[in-house]
mmCIF file of N, CA and C and ligand atoms in Angstrom:
data_model
loop_
_atom_site.group_PDB
_atom_site.id
_atom_site.type_symbol
_atom_site.label_atom_id
_atom_site.label_comp_id
_atom_site.label_asym_id
_atom_site.label_seq_id
_atom_site.Cartn_x
_atom_site.Cartn_y
_atom_site.Cartn_z
ATOM 1 N N MET I 12 0.640 -1.268 -0.195
ATOM 2 C CA MET I 12 -0.051 -0.317 0.129
ATOM 3 C C MET I 12 0.788 1.091 -0.012
ATOM 4 N N ILE I 13 0.619 2.472 -0.815
ATOM 5 C CA ILE I 13 1.415 3.281 -1.028
ATOM 6 C C ILE I 13 0.862 4.371 -0.197
ATOM 7 N N ASP I 14 1.613 4.836 0.666
ATOM 8 C CA ASP I 14 1.494 6.152 1.261
ATOM 9 C C ASP I 14 1.285 7.448 0.918
ATOM 10 N N PHE I 15 0.348 8.094 0.986
ATOM 11 C CA PHE I 15 0.077 9.538 0.024
ATOM 12 C C PHE I 15 -0.294 9.965 1.317
ATOM 13 N N SER I 16 0.378 10.458 2.369
ATOM 14 C CA SER I 16 0.455 11.371 3.532
ATOM 15 C C SER I 16 1.652 12.310 2.969
ATOM 16 N N ALA I 17 2.117 11.753 2.352
ATOM 17 C CA ALA I 17 3.544 12.769 2.154
ATOM 18 C C ALA I 17 2.805 14.043 1.014
ATOM 19 N N TYR I 18 1.834 13.764 0.454
ATOM 20 C CA TYR I 18 1.619 14.633 -0.876
ATOM 21 C C TYR I 18 0.123 15.620 -0.145
ATOM 22 N N ASP I 19 -0.110 15.253 0.604
ATOM 23 C CA ASP I 19 -1.620 15.946 1.146
ATOM 24 C C ASP I 19 -0.555 17.756 1.159
ATOM 25 N N VAL I 20 -1.679 18.197 0.552
ATOM 26 C CA VAL I 20 -1.716 20.056 0.598
ATOM 27 C C VAL I 20 -1.854 20.541 1.643
ATOM 28 N N LYS I 21 -0.625 21.307 2.102
ATOM 29 C CA LYS I 21 -0.319 21.388 2.766
ATOM 30 C C LYS I 21 -0.574 23.316 2.774
ATOM 31 N N THR I 22 -1.109 23.749 3.945
ATOM 32 C CA THR I 22 -1.706 25.531 4.190
ATOM 33 C C THR I 22 -0.183 25.929 3.996
ATOM 34 N N PRO I 23 0.217 26.795 3.123
ATOM 35 C CA PRO I 23 1.169 27.415 2.262
ATOM 36 C C PRO I 23 1.968 28.137 3.504
ATOM 37 N N GLU I 24 2.413 28.451 4.321
ATOM 38 C CA GLU I 24 3.312 29.317 5.181
ATOM 39 C C GLU I 24 5.031 30.119 5.032
ATOM 40 N N ILE I 25 5.186 30.901 5.831
ATOM 41 C CA ILE I 25 6.299 31.761 5.535
ATOM 42 C C ILE I 25 7.032 31.282 7.069
ATOM 43 N N LEU I 26 8.315 31.143 7.182
ATOM 44 C CA LEU I 26 8.767 30.829 8.315
ATOM 45 C C LEU I 26 9.297 32.387 9.229
ATOM 46 N N GLY I 27 9.290 32.826 10.559
ATOM 47 C CA GLY I 27 10.011 33.502 11.059
ATOM 48 C C GLY I 27 10.858 32.587 11.579
ATOM 49 N N HIS I 28 12.353 33.092 12.034
ATOM 50 C CA HIS I 28 13.529 32.431 12.718
ATOM 51 C C HIS I 28 13.586 32.820 14.353
ATOM 52 N N ARG I 29 13.590 32.095 14.731
ATOM 53 C CA ARG I 29 13.770 32.592 17.213
ATOM 54 C C ARG I 29 15.334 32.284 16.753
ATOM 55 N N CYS I 30 16.260 32.791 17.284
ATOM 56 C CA CYS I 30 17.396 32.414 18.167
ATOM 57 C C CYS I 30 17.194 32.001 19.602
ATOM 58 N N CYS I 31 17.512 30.491 19.525
ATOM 59 C CA CYS I 31 17.390 30.418 20.774
ATOM 60 C C CYS I 31 17.676 30.509 22.346
ATOM 61 N N ALA I 32 19.137 31.050 21.824
ATOM 62 C CA ALA I 32 20.424 31.853 22.691
ATOM 63 C C ALA I 32 19.527 32.747 23.163
ATOM 64 N N CYS I 33 18.800 33.882 22.548
ATOM 65 C CA CYS I 33 18.780 35.186 23.468
ATOM 66 C C CYS I 33 16.965 35.756 22.657
ATOM 67 N N GLY I 34 16.568 34.788 22.197
ATOM 68 C CA GLY I 34 15.218 34.943 21.962
ATOM 69 C C GLY I 34 14.821 36.255 20.583
ATOM 70 N N SER I 35 15.827 36.455 19.729
ATOM 71 C CA SER I 35 15.534 37.232 19.412
ATOM 72 C C SER I 35 14.760 36.589 17.717
ATOM 73 N N ILE I 36 13.988 37.123 17.242
ATOM 74 C CA ILE I 36 13.172 36.958 15.921
ATOM 75 C C ILE I 36 14.129 37.876 14.855
ATOM 76 N N TYR I 37 13.223 37.010 14.009
ATOM 77 C CA TYR I 37 13.862 37.806 12.247
ATOM 78 C C TYR I 37 13.302 37.424 11.296
ATOM 79 N N TYR I 38 13.055 37.753 9.994
ATOM 80 C CA TYR I 38 12.621 37.658 8.924
ATOM 81 C C TYR I 38 12.665 38.642 8.023
ATOM 82 N N PRO I 39 13.760 38.040 7.090
ATOM 83 C CA PRO I 39 14.262 36.863 6.637
ATOM 84 C C PRO I 39 15.181 36.034 7.760
ATOM 85 N N ALA I 40 15.597 34.742 8.064
ATOM 86 C CA ALA I 40 16.492 34.092 8.574
ATOM 87 C C ALA I 40 17.676 35.110 8.074
ATOM 88 N N PRO I 41 18.882 35.508 9.318
ATOM 89 C CA PRO I 41 20.714 35.712 9.122
ATOM 90 C C PRO I 41 20.713 34.439 9.299
ATOM 91 N N MET I 42 21.947 34.848 8.937
ATOM 92 C CA MET I 42 23.013 33.699 9.203
ATOM 93 C C MET I 42 23.779 33.691 11.083
ATOM 94 N N ILE I 43 23.818 35.080 11.260
ATOM 95 C CA ILE I 43 24.014 35.348 12.555
ATOM 96 C C ILE I 43 22.888 36.303 13.605
ATOM 97 N N CYS I 44 23.271 35.765 14.416
ATOM 98 C CA CYS I 44 22.122 36.767 15.359
ATOM 99 C C CYS I 44 22.802 38.264 15.281
ATOM 100 N N ALA I 45 22.003 39.004 15.018
ATOM 101 C CA ALA I 45 22.485 39.954 15.505
ATOM 102 C C ALA I 45 22.699 40.612 16.732
ATOM 103 N N LYS I 46 22.124 40.378 17.891
ATOM 104 C CA LYS I 46 22.288 40.582 18.844
ATOM 105 C C LYS I 46 23.094 39.675 19.613
ATOM 106 N N CYS I 47 23.200 38.337 19.654
ATOM 107 C CA CYS I 47 24.122 37.375 20.529
ATOM 108 C C CYS I 47 24.969 37.168 19.451
ATOM 109 N N SER I 48 24.879 36.919 18.476
ATOM 110 C CA SER I 48 26.166 36.461 17.226
ATOM 111 C C SER I 48 25.850 35.033 17.213
ATOM 112 N N ALA I 49 24.756 34.087 17.392
ATOM 113 C CA ALA I 49 24.674 33.057 17.772
ATOM 114 C C ALA I 49 24.706 32.193 16.130
ATOM 115 N N ARG I 50 25.109 31.694 15.533
ATOM 116 C CA ARG I 50 25.214 31.513 13.733
ATOM 117 C C ARG I 50 24.053 30.229 14.372
ATOM 118 N N ARG I 51 23.838 30.477 12.857
ATOM 119 C CA ARG I 51 22.721 29.499 12.682
ATOM 120 C C ARG I 51 22.980 28.885 11.115
ATOM 121 N N ASP I 52 23.330 27.585 11.438
ATOM 122 C CA ASP I 52 23.227 26.249 10.028
ATOM 123 C C ASP I 52 21.758 26.446 9.705
ATOM 124 N N PRO I 53 22.064 26.839 8.224
ATOM 125 C CA PRO I 53 21.148 26.858 7.432
ATOM 126 C C PRO I 53 20.227 25.751 6.829
ATOM 127 N N VAL I 54 21.071 24.894 7.032
ATOM 128 C CA VAL I 54 20.929 22.671 7.069
ATOM 129 C C VAL I 54 20.159 22.488 7.969
ATOM 130 N N THR I 55 20.616 21.900 9.356
ATOM 131 C CA THR I 55 20.359 22.011 10.346
ATOM 132 C C THR I 55 19.224 22.808 11.042
ATOM 133 N N GLY I 56 19.391 23.660 11.195
ATOM 134 C CA GLY I 56 18.893 24.671 11.698
ATOM 135 C C GLY I 56 19.124 24.556 13.303
ATOM 136 N N LYS I 57 20.201 23.858 13.906
ATOM 137 C CA LYS I 57 20.371 23.534 15.348
ATOM 138 C C LYS I 57 20.184 25.343 15.917
ATOM 139 N N HIS I 58 19.942 25.242 17.129
ATOM 140 C CA HIS I 58 19.555 25.902 18.334
ATOM 141 C C HIS I 58 18.800 27.518 17.288
ATOM 142 N N TRP I 59 17.982 27.191 16.313
ATOM 143 C CA TRP I 59 17.420 28.002 15.993
ATOM 144 C C TRP I 59 15.822 27.563 15.641
ATOM 145 N N GLU I 60 15.044 27.825 16.175
ATOM 146 C CA GLU I 60 13.494 27.443 16.271
ATOM 147 C C GLU I 60 12.542 28.929 14.501
ATOM 148 N N THR I 61 11.607 27.711 14.161
ATOM 149 C CA THR I 61 10.972 28.845 13.120
ATOM 150 C C THR I 61 9.741 28.413 13.749
ATOM 151 N N PHE I 62 9.047 29.824 13.334
ATOM 152 C CA PHE I 62 7.388 30.108 13.845
ATOM 153 C C PHE I 62 7.057 30.144 12.405
ATOM 154 N N ALA I 63 5.167 30.146 11.973
ATOM 155 C CA ALA I 63 4.576 30.303 10.750
ATOM 156 C C ALA I 63 4.316 32.261 11.345
ATOM 157 N N LEU I 64 4.781 32.645 10.250
ATOM 158 C CA LEU I 64 4.494 34.623 10.445
ATOM 159 C C LEU I 64 2.794 34.342 9.936
ATOM 160 N N GLU I 65 1.988 35.098 10.635
ATOM 161 C CA GLU I 65 0.693 35.175 10.024
ATOM 162 C C GLU I 65 0.226 36.219 11.318
ATOM 163 N N GLY I 66 -1.136 36.016 11.112
ATOM 164 C CA GLY I 66 -1.965 36.905 11.691
ATOM 165 C C GLY I 66 -2.450 38.321 11.601
ATOM 166 N N PRO I 67 -2.369 39.422 12.357
ATOM 167 C CA PRO I 67 -2.454 40.262 12.171
ATOM 168 C C PRO I 67 -1.562 41.298 11.792
ATOM 169 N N VAL I 68 -1.589 42.472 10.488
ATOM 170 C CA VAL I 68 -0.087 43.358 10.681
ATOM 171 C C VAL I 68 -1.180 44.793 10.104
ATOM 172 N N THR I 69 -0.128 45.628 10.121
ATOM 173 C CA THR I 69 -0.262 47.020 10.112
ATOM 174 C C THR I 69 0.538 47.137 8.689
ATOM 175 N N LEU I 70 -0.588 47.985 8.208
ATOM 176 C CA LEU I 70 0.471 47.949 7.023
ATOM 177 C C LEU I 70 1.695 49.106 6.965
ATOM 178 N N ARG I 71 2.394 49.330 6.858
ATOM 179 C CA ARG I 71 3.555 50.581 7.156
ATOM 180 C C ARG I 71 3.810 51.292 5.687
ATOM 181 N N SER I 72 3.666 50.639 4.644
ATOM 182 C CA SER I 72 4.066 51.119 3.337
ATOM 183 C C SER I 72 3.258 50.448 2.120
ATOM 184 N N TRP I 73 3.011 51.088 0.729
ATOM 185 C CA TRP I 73 2.527 50.587 0.224
ATOM 186 C C TRP I 73 3.119 51.479 -1.409
ATOM 187 N N THR I 74 2.597 50.449 -2.310
ATOM 188 C CA THR I 74 2.749 51.203 -3.963
ATOM 189 C C THR I 74 1.981 50.265 -5.099
ATOM 190 N N ARG I 75 1.463 50.986 -6.115
ATOM 191 C CA ARG I 75 1.026 50.504 -7.175
ATOM 192 C C ARG I 75 1.861 49.999 -8.146
ATOM 193 N N VAL I 76 2.127 49.074 -8.716
ATOM 194 C CA VAL I 76 2.904 48.614 -9.848
ATOM 195 C C VAL I 76 2.067 48.767 -11.114
ATOM 196 N N TRP I 77 2.221 49.422 -11.672
ATOM 197 C CA TRP I 77 1.150 49.840 -13.420
ATOM 198 C C TRP I 77 2.199 48.341 -14.407
ATOM 199 N N ASN I 78 3.465 48.769 -14.326
ATOM 200 C CA ASN I 78 3.845 48.278 -15.661
ATOM 201 C C ASN I 78 4.692 46.660 -15.185
ATOM 202 N N LEU I 79 4.048 45.557 -14.912
ATOM 203 C CA LEU I 79 3.936 44.256 -14.850
ATOM 204 C C LEU I 79 4.841 43.267 -16.200
ATOM 205 N N PRO I 80 5.270 42.371 -15.439
ATOM 206 C CA PRO I 80 5.778 42.152 -16.679
ATOM 207 C C PRO I 80 4.892 40.781 -17.639
ATOM 208 N N ASP I 81 5.106 40.529 -18.813
ATOM 209 C CA ASP I 81 4.350 39.368 -19.701
ATOM 210 C C ASP I 81 3.490 38.835 -18.744
ATOM 211 N N GLY I 82 2.402 38.444 -19.002
ATOM 212 C CA GLY I 82 1.921 37.041 -18.421
ATOM 213 C C GLY I 82 0.521 37.625 -17.176
ATOM 214 N N TYR I 83 0.965 38.894 -16.882
ATOM 215 C CA TYR I 83 0.103 38.765 -15.727
ATOM 216 C C TYR I 83 -1.308 39.857 -16.764
ATOM 217 N N ASN I 84 -2.731 39.241 -16.362
ATOM 218 C CA ASN I 84 -4.093 39.839 -17.043
ATOM 219 C C ASN I 84 -4.409 41.277 -16.044
ATOM 220 N N VAL I 85 -4.168 41.187 -15.479
ATOM 221 C CA VAL I 85 -4.690 42.498 -14.548
ATOM 222 C C VAL I 85 -3.443 43.787 -14.848
ATOM 223 N N LYS I 86 -4.207 45.106 -15.020
ATOM 224 C CA LYS I 86 -3.469 46.487 -15.030
ATOM 225 C C LYS I 86 -2.837 46.860 -14.138
ATOM 226 N N PHE I 87 -2.618 46.443 -12.889
ATOM 227 C CA PHE I 87 -1.801 46.520 -11.962
ATOM 228 C C PHE I 87 -1.993 45.813 -10.563
ATOM 229 N N LEU I 88 -0.630 45.516 -9.963
ATOM 230 C CA LEU I 88 -0.592 45.020 -8.239
ATOM 231 C C LEU I 88 -0.317 46.392 -7.061
ATOM 232 N N LEU I 89 -0.748 45.677 -6.289
ATOM 233 C CA LEU I 89 -0.179 46.946 -4.733
ATOM 234 C C LEU I 89 0.763 45.427 -4.230
ATOM 235 N N PHE I 90 1.779 46.392 -4.297
ATOM 236 C CA PHE I 90 2.412 45.708 -2.858
ATOM 237 C C PHE I 90 2.908 46.603 -1.781
ATOM 238 N N GLY I 91 3.358 46.188 -0.882
ATOM 239 C CA GLY I 91 3.271 46.737 0.497
ATOM 240 C C GLY I 91 4.190 45.869 1.695
ATOM 241 N N ILE I 92 4.709 46.831 2.347
ATOM 242 C CA ILE I 92 5.269 46.449 3.874
ATOM 243 C C ILE I 92 4.701 46.236 4.933
ATOM 244 N N ALA I 93 4.295 45.611 5.394
ATOM 245 C CA ALA I 93 3.275 44.985 6.667
ATOM 246 C C ALA I 93 4.478 44.788 8.402
ATOM 247 N N GLU I 94 4.009 44.679 9.193
ATOM 248 C CA GLU I 94 4.184 45.177 10.495
ATOM 249 C C GLU I 94 3.487 44.248 10.895
ATOM 250 N N PHE I 95 4.105 43.171 11.522
ATOM 251 C CA PHE I 95 3.206 41.679 11.897
ATOM 252 C C PHE I 95 3.490 42.282 13.983
ATOM 253 N N ALA I 96 2.034 42.072 14.547
ATOM 254 C CA ALA I 96 2.381 42.295 15.842
ATOM 255 C C ALA I 96 3.797 41.658 16.811
ATOM 256 N N ASN I 97 4.473 40.923 16.643
ATOM 257 C CA ASN I 97 5.547 40.620 17.450
ATOM 258 C C ASN I 97 6.950 41.779 16.765
ATOM 259 N N GLY I 98 6.869 42.594 15.860
ATOM 260 C CA GLY I 98 7.505 43.485 15.255
ATOM 261 C C GLY I 98 8.358 43.080 13.949
ATOM 262 N N LEU I 99 7.828 42.118 13.437
ATOM 263 C CA LEU I 99 8.713 41.803 12.446
ATOM 264 C C LEU I 99 8.297 42.637 11.124
ATOM 265 N N ARG I 100 8.661 42.618 9.970
ATOM 266 C CA ARG I 100 8.427 42.896 9.223
ATOM 267 C C ARG I 100 8.518 42.415 7.755
ATOM 268 N N ALA I 101 7.468 42.411 6.432
ATOM 269 C CA ALA I 101 7.619 41.688 5.224
ATOM 270 C C ALA I 101 6.986 41.943 4.245
ATOM 271 N N SER I 102 7.214 41.899 3.111
ATOM 272 C CA SER I 102 6.431 42.400 1.556
ATOM 273 C C SER I 102 5.780 41.737 1.478
ATOM 274 N N GLY I 103 4.847 42.222 0.883
ATOM 275 C CA GLY I 103 3.713 41.284 -0.294
ATOM 276 C C GLY I 103 2.782 42.203 -0.383
ATOM 277 N N ARG I 104 2.003 41.133 -1.322
ATOM 278 C CA ARG I 104 1.323 41.411 -1.943
ATOM 279 C C ARG I 104 -0.402 42.653 -0.968
ATOM 280 N N VAL I 105 -0.776 43.358 -1.371
ATOM 281 C CA VAL I 105 -2.185 44.010 -1.117
ATOM 282 C C VAL I 105 -3.148 43.958 -2.044
ATOM 283 N N ALA I 106 -4.166 43.449 -0.528
ATOM 284 C CA ALA I 106 -4.817 42.860 -1.410
ATOM 285 C C ALA I 106 -6.388 43.602 -0.968
ATOM 286 N N VAL I 107 -5.992 44.986 -0.991
ATOM 287 C CA VAL I 107 -7.169 46.148 -0.514
ATOM 288 C C VAL I 107 -7.522 47.177 -1.574
ATOM 289 N N GLU I 108 -8.521 47.577 -1.784
ATOM 290 C CA GLU I 108 -9.429 48.522 -2.967
ATOM 291 C C GLU I 108 -8.168 49.577 -2.412
ATOM 292 N N GLU I 109 -8.043 50.513 -1.461
ATOM 293 C CA GLU I 109 -7.799 51.307 -1.037
ATOM 294 C C GLU I 109 -6.698 51.469 0.192
ATOM 295 N N PRO I 110 -6.064 50.880 0.071
ATOM 296 C CA PRO I 110 -4.406 50.945 1.322
ATOM 297 C C PRO I 110 -4.318 52.225 1.934
ATOM 298 N N THR I 111 -4.240 52.391 3.214
ATOM 299 C CA THR I 111 -3.758 53.986 3.850
ATOM 300 C C THR I 111 -2.695 53.278 4.739
ATOM 301 N N ILE I 112 -1.760 53.421 4.626
ATOM 302 C CA ILE I 112 -0.412 53.686 5.865
ATOM 303 C C ILE I 112 -0.667 53.821 6.747
ATOM 304 N N GLY I 113 -0.662 52.347 7.608
ATOM 305 C CA GLY I 113 -1.151 52.377 8.987
ATOM 306 C C GLY I 113 -2.515 51.718 9.383
ATOM 307 N N MET I 114 -3.140 51.612 8.370
ATOM 308 C CA MET I 114 -4.085 49.962 8.415
ATOM 309 C C MET I 114 -4.190 49.243 9.038
ATOM 310 N N ARG I 115 -4.913 48.356 9.705
ATOM 311 C CA ARG I 115 -4.897 46.859 10.308
ATOM 312 C C ARG I 115 -5.312 46.162 9.531
ATOM 313 N N LEU I 116 -4.894 44.693 8.829
ATOM 314 C CA LEU I 116 -4.995 44.228 7.453
ATOM 315 C C LEU I 116 -4.865 42.700 8.273
ATOM 316 N N THR I 117 -5.176 41.754 7.418
ATOM 317 C CA THR I 117 -4.517 40.271 7.801
ATOM 318 C C THR I 117 -4.208 39.586 7.378
ATOM 319 N N SER I 118 -2.910 39.087 7.410
ATOM 320 C CA SER I 118 -1.786 38.484 7.065
ATOM 321 C C SER I 118 -2.118 36.740 6.635
ATOM 322 N N ARG I 119 -2.405 36.707 5.221
ATOM 323 C CA ARG I 119 -1.965 34.582 5.213
ATOM 324 C C ARG I 119 -1.394 34.393 3.743
ATOM 325 N N VAL I 120 -0.679 33.399 4.119
ATOM 326 C CA VAL I 120 0.293 33.399 2.751
ATOM 327 C C VAL I 120 -0.014 31.992 1.738
ATOM 328 N N GLU I 121 0.175 32.574 0.673
ATOM 329 C CA GLU I 121 -0.654 31.767 -0.876
ATOM 330 C C GLU I 121 0.879 31.422 -1.786
ATOM 331 N N GLU I 122 0.562 30.530 -2.059
ATOM 332 C CA GLU I 122 1.297 29.715 -3.479
ATOM 333 C C GLU I 122 0.911 31.038 -4.565
ATOM 334 N N SER I 123 2.262 31.338 -5.020
ATOM 335 C CA SER I 123 1.764 32.340 -6.187
ATOM 336 C C SER I 123 2.554 31.488 -7.167
ATOM 337 N N ASP I 124 2.128 31.214 -8.258
ATOM 338 C CA ASP I 124 2.480 30.412 -9.593
ATOM 339 C C ASP I 124 2.529 31.250 -11.045
ATOM 340 N N GLU I 125 2.695 32.914 -10.742
ATOM 341 C CA GLU I 125 2.358 34.013 -11.803
ATOM 342 C C GLU I 125 3.558 33.865 -12.523
ATOM 343 N N ARG I 126 5.145 33.919 -11.499
ATOM 344 C CA ARG I 126 6.450 34.481 -12.439
ATOM 345 C C ARG I 126 6.804 32.870 -13.182
ATOM 346 N N PRO I 127 7.658 32.680 -13.858
ATOM 347 C CA PRO I 127 8.480 31.531 -14.498
ATOM 348 C C PRO I 127 8.848 30.918 -13.522
ATOM 349 N N GLY I 128 9.023 29.576 -13.481
ATOM 350 C CA GLY I 128 9.726 28.835 -12.555
ATOM 351 C C GLY I 128 9.189 27.765 -11.607
ATOM 352 N N LYS I 129 9.719 28.019 -10.048
ATOM 353 C CA LYS I 129 8.807 27.012 -9.257
ATOM 354 C C LYS I 129 7.768 28.392 -8.355
ATOM 355 N N PRO I 130 6.706 27.498 -8.136
ATOM 356 C CA PRO I 130 6.107 28.217 -7.535
ATOM 357 C C PRO I 130 6.600 28.656 -6.264
ATOM 358 N N VAL I 131 6.182 30.079 -5.669
ATOM 359 C CA VAL I 131 6.822 30.541 -4.847
ATOM 360 C C VAL I 131 5.424 30.680 -3.359
ATOM 361 N N ASN I 132 5.289 30.451 -2.105
ATOM 362 C CA ASN I 132 4.691 31.305 -1.041
ATOM 363 C C ASN I 132 4.953 32.726 -0.896
ATOM 364 N N ILE I 133 3.844 33.475 -1.121
ATOM 365 C CA ILE I 133 4.034 35.039 -0.564
ATOM 366 C C ILE I 133 2.470 35.333 0.266
ATOM 367 N N PHE I 134 3.110 36.524 1.133
ATOM 368 C CA PHE I 134 2.239 37.402 1.704
ATOM 369 C C PHE I 134 1.296 38.300 1.163
ATOM 370 N N VAL I 135 0.003 37.342 1.608
ATOM 371 C CA VAL I 135 -0.874 38.465 1.149
ATOM 372 C C VAL I 135 -1.728 39.492 2.513
ATOM 373 N N PHE I 136 -1.667 41.025 1.937
ATOM 374 C CA PHE I 136 -2.579 41.490 2.952
ATOM 375 C C PHE I 136 -3.764 42.035 2.914
ATOM 376 N N GLU I 137 -4.756 41.632 3.688
ATOM 377 C CA GLU I 137 -5.647 41.589 3.233
ATOM 378 C C GLU I 137 -7.007 42.401 4.089
HETATM 379 ZN ZN1 ZN S 215 20.628 35.862 19.667
#
């Protein structure tokens, strides 16, 4: 009998990283903790923890991109930088019609396959 459980479609997520030595958190992952200089082995991740970045965010900046590459069927896309409750900031797509800086949104992660190559997980702030 073949075990298909490894092929289950999982909710896509993007991970934040926590230094176990001092508790500092990062996104994206650094090679060395800026606070305590602990090294992060990118293969084993030893002495570092990961956690899903999600939930409520505050929109810190945004822009409307009109000149999209070939293959997009929309006139423009909105991109922004949002801050999570834990203080980490990330860029992603903004999925509200009239964004304003400081507005409270919710972050989710979706798999985007709009560009050439492998699909990637992106943040969507809505
Ligand atoms: Zn540290």
